[in-house]
């Protein structure tokens, strides 16, 4: 039998259940737990779902898939995983990504450190013992020195604020709580979908293929462009594996962690013919190339953006047979890429099918959901199945769903009532020993790249603090002021911040989310990392520690 190594640092957490509690068993929780185990810390993940996977556990709606290239989406921290895991498509679908999460959990023996079916309802800091006590939905409590939130930014789903949402007598579901037991059949059924964001667009494309009749209730059309997905052969996967160092280097250097290079040229630096040719080429590329590698000024200059939006509008007009339907599908109130761009695989062609009908609910507003379907001002739609693709209480929703209380009983929801205030998106003033992976004010972009960085930063900090025998660490109000101001400065001039969307913190279904906020770090990811690295390099002296 091999010798049992003792952890290389001092513990003073013996009276507590754990050294570290982690909320959430998605990709963030998986990597954070793995690191804690590696450091020999006593860590536990509390997860509301019955299995790991987070986003990929919950969002099982038809057509769900990510739109980062698969090989740029997976984690890069394990050479063995990179060698052992094969992706089957350039943009893998949800079942494959969920299998990937399960694969990581099994490979690194993480299941024993995860407690499922456990919804955290309260997280209170204990000033005397400098610890956190979490309470779950059954009233059970858990204590730890450190708390790491790994809750994702899109998990608190929202139903529309339409009267009667619970009255429908047929089958109704939100895309983010899709049934797990058996596939839902739409064969011969009258199906309604409310919502045309990224989720609605994926769902509609898939459901249209089998539904007897599909009614799409659209309030705001969304710019959308081809995903251009395709299978990855064994030979191609082998070749991709040889390029992993280069792929991850590109992601590291790019603005938002995708493999697509930004383009320093201006829309106005080329002739209209050159522009058209370039845009036609971009339209054929995979993934977000057509957004992120576009002329840089489509993000900041209204006229540049208008020209590209018009180019995309013409593509929609070419693809949708009925001109009236095409015009309804073309956004008029925001420019291309000023909201998160949904990528599609035949979305516009779905509206050429005889079984698909588009209802503009701005022109004919929904009055209520009834037992038999949806009643608009001018019409009634009888349905067998009603799908809510109506989005999330994004970014801060997971934090307000739990009663977080810090020093002196201060509530996080109160602290953030006018928008999040953080230090590096990792710490909150008066919430000692709490660190956030994918908290507000962090870079989002290609999520696993950002998760990987934030989780490694957090884990290294906790390792360091344990080694030094530190029992509490807190950020100062001054640092929060400085960071929050920096985040706001980075957001200036971006057209995306002049539009209502979940990325600017707006959710029209929620009373407290009617005003735009700066929810995410809008600066370049390399700049974010340089600042966070610098804090670590200077021995975390920006924090108050005891
Ligand atoms: P989104 O992008 O927030 O989209 C929600 C959609 O639901 C959007 O079209 C909304 O229209 C519509 N919606 C919401 N409430 C209503 C009501 N009350 N009536 C009619 N229509 C409504 O969420 P997704 O899940 O699609 O995507 C979120 C992110 O997940 C996505 O960006 C990816 O990063 C993954 P509205 O625009 O508010 O008029």
Coordinates of N, CA and C and ligand atoms in Angstrom, one line a residue, residues 154 160-162 175 194-200 217 219-220 222 339-340 361-362 366 389-392 502 508-509, ligand 1:
X154 N -26.5 31.9 -16.4 CA -27.8 31.7 -17.0 C -28.5 30.4 -16.5
X160 N -42.7 34.0 -18.8 CA -43.2 35.4 -19.2 C -44.2 35.9 -18.2
X161 N -44.3 37.2 -18.1 CA -45.2 37.8 -17.2 C -46.6 38.0 -17.9
X162 N -47.1 36.9 -18.4 CA -48.3 36.9 -19.1 C -49.4 36.3 -18.2
X175 N -37.7 25.9 -21.7 CA -36.5 25.2 -22.3 C -35.4 24.8 -21.3
X194 N -42.9 30.5 -27.3 CA -42.9 31.9 -27.0 C -41.4 32.2 -26.8
X195 N -40.8 33.2 -27.6 CA -39.4 33.6 -27.4 C -38.6 33.2 -28.6
X196 N -37.8 34.2 -29.1 CA -37.0 34.0 -30.2 C -35.5 34.5 -30.0
X197 N -35.0 34.2 -28.8 CA -33.6 34.4 -28.5 C -32.8 33.2 -29.0
X198 N -31.6 33.1 -28.5 CA -30.7 32.0 -29.0 C -31.4 30.6 -28.8
X199 N -32.1 30.5 -27.6 CA -32.7 29.2 -27.3 C -33.9 29.0 -28.2
X200 N -34.7 30.0 -28.3 CA -35.9 29.9 -29.2 C -35.5 29.5 -30.6
X217 N -44.4 32.6 -31.4 CA -44.8 33.9 -30.9 C -43.6 34.8 -30.7
X219 N -41.8 38.4 -30.1 CA -42.0 39.8 -29.7 C -40.9 40.7 -30.3
X220 N -39.7 40.3 -30.3 CA -38.6 41.0 -30.9 C -37.8 40.1 -31.8
X222 N -34.6 38.6 -33.8 CA -33.2 38.6 -33.5 C -32.3 38.5 -34.7
X339 N -26.8 42.4 -29.6 CA -27.2 41.4 -28.6 C -26.4 40.2 -28.9
X340 N -26.3 39.3 -28.0 CA -25.6 38.0 -28.2 C -26.2 37.4 -29.5
X361 N -46.1 39.4 -31.9 CA -46.9 39.7 -30.8 C -46.7 41.2 -30.3
X362 N -45.9 41.9 -31.1 CA -45.9 43.4 -30.9 C -47.1 44.0 -31.6
X366 N -50.0 39.3 -26.9 CA -50.6 38.2 -26.1 C -51.4 38.7 -25.0
X389 N -39.5 29.7 -24.3 CA -38.1 30.0 -24.5 C -37.8 31.4 -24.1
X390 N -38.2 31.7 -22.9 CA -38.3 33.1 -22.5 C -37.1 33.6 -21.6
X391 N -36.0 32.8 -21.6 CA -34.8 33.4 -21.0 C -34.6 33.2 -19.5
X392 N -33.7 34.1 -19.0 CA -33.2 33.9 -17.7 C -33.1 35.2 -16.9
X502 N -30.3 40.5 -22.0 CA -29.8 39.9 -20.8 C -28.4 40.3 -20.5
X508 N -37.5 42.0 -19.1 CA -38.8 42.7 -19.0 C -39.8 42.0 -18.2
X509 N -39.6 40.7 -17.9 CA -40.6 40.0 -17.1 C -40.4 40.3 -15.6
Ligands
LIG1 P1 -33.1 35.5 -24.3 O1 -32.0 35.8 -25.3 O2 -33.2 36.4 -23.1 O3 -34.4 35.5 -25.1 C1 -35.7 35.4 -24.5 C2 -36.8 35.5 -25.6 O4 -38.0 35.4 -25.0 C3 -36.7 36.9 -26.3 O5 -37.1 36.7 -27.6 C4 -37.8 37.6 -25.6 O6 -38.4 38.7 -26.3 C5 -38.8 36.5 -25.3 N1 -39.8 36.9 -24.2 C6 -39.4 37.0 -22.9 N2 -40.5 37.3 -22.2 C7 -41.5 37.4 -23.1 C8 -42.9 37.8 -23.0 N3 -43.4 38.1 -21.8 N4 -43.7 37.8 -24.1 C9 -43.1 37.5 -25.3 N5 -41.8 37.1 -25.5 C10 -41.1 37.1 -24.4 O7 -33.0 34.0 -23.7 P2 -32.4 32.7 -24.4 O8 -32.7 31.6 -23.5 O9 -32.9 32.6 -25.8 O10 -30.9 32.9 -24.5 C11 -30.1 33.3 -23.4 C12 -28.6 32.9 -23.6 O11 -28.5 31.5 -23.4 C13 -28.2 33.1 -25.0 O12 -27.9 34.4 -25.4 C14 -27.0 32.1 -25.1 O13 -25.8 32.8 -24.5 C15 -27.4 31.0 -24.2 P3 -37.8 40.2 -26.1 O14 -36.5 40.2 -26.8 O15 -37.7 40.4 -24.6 O16 -38.8 41.1 -26.7

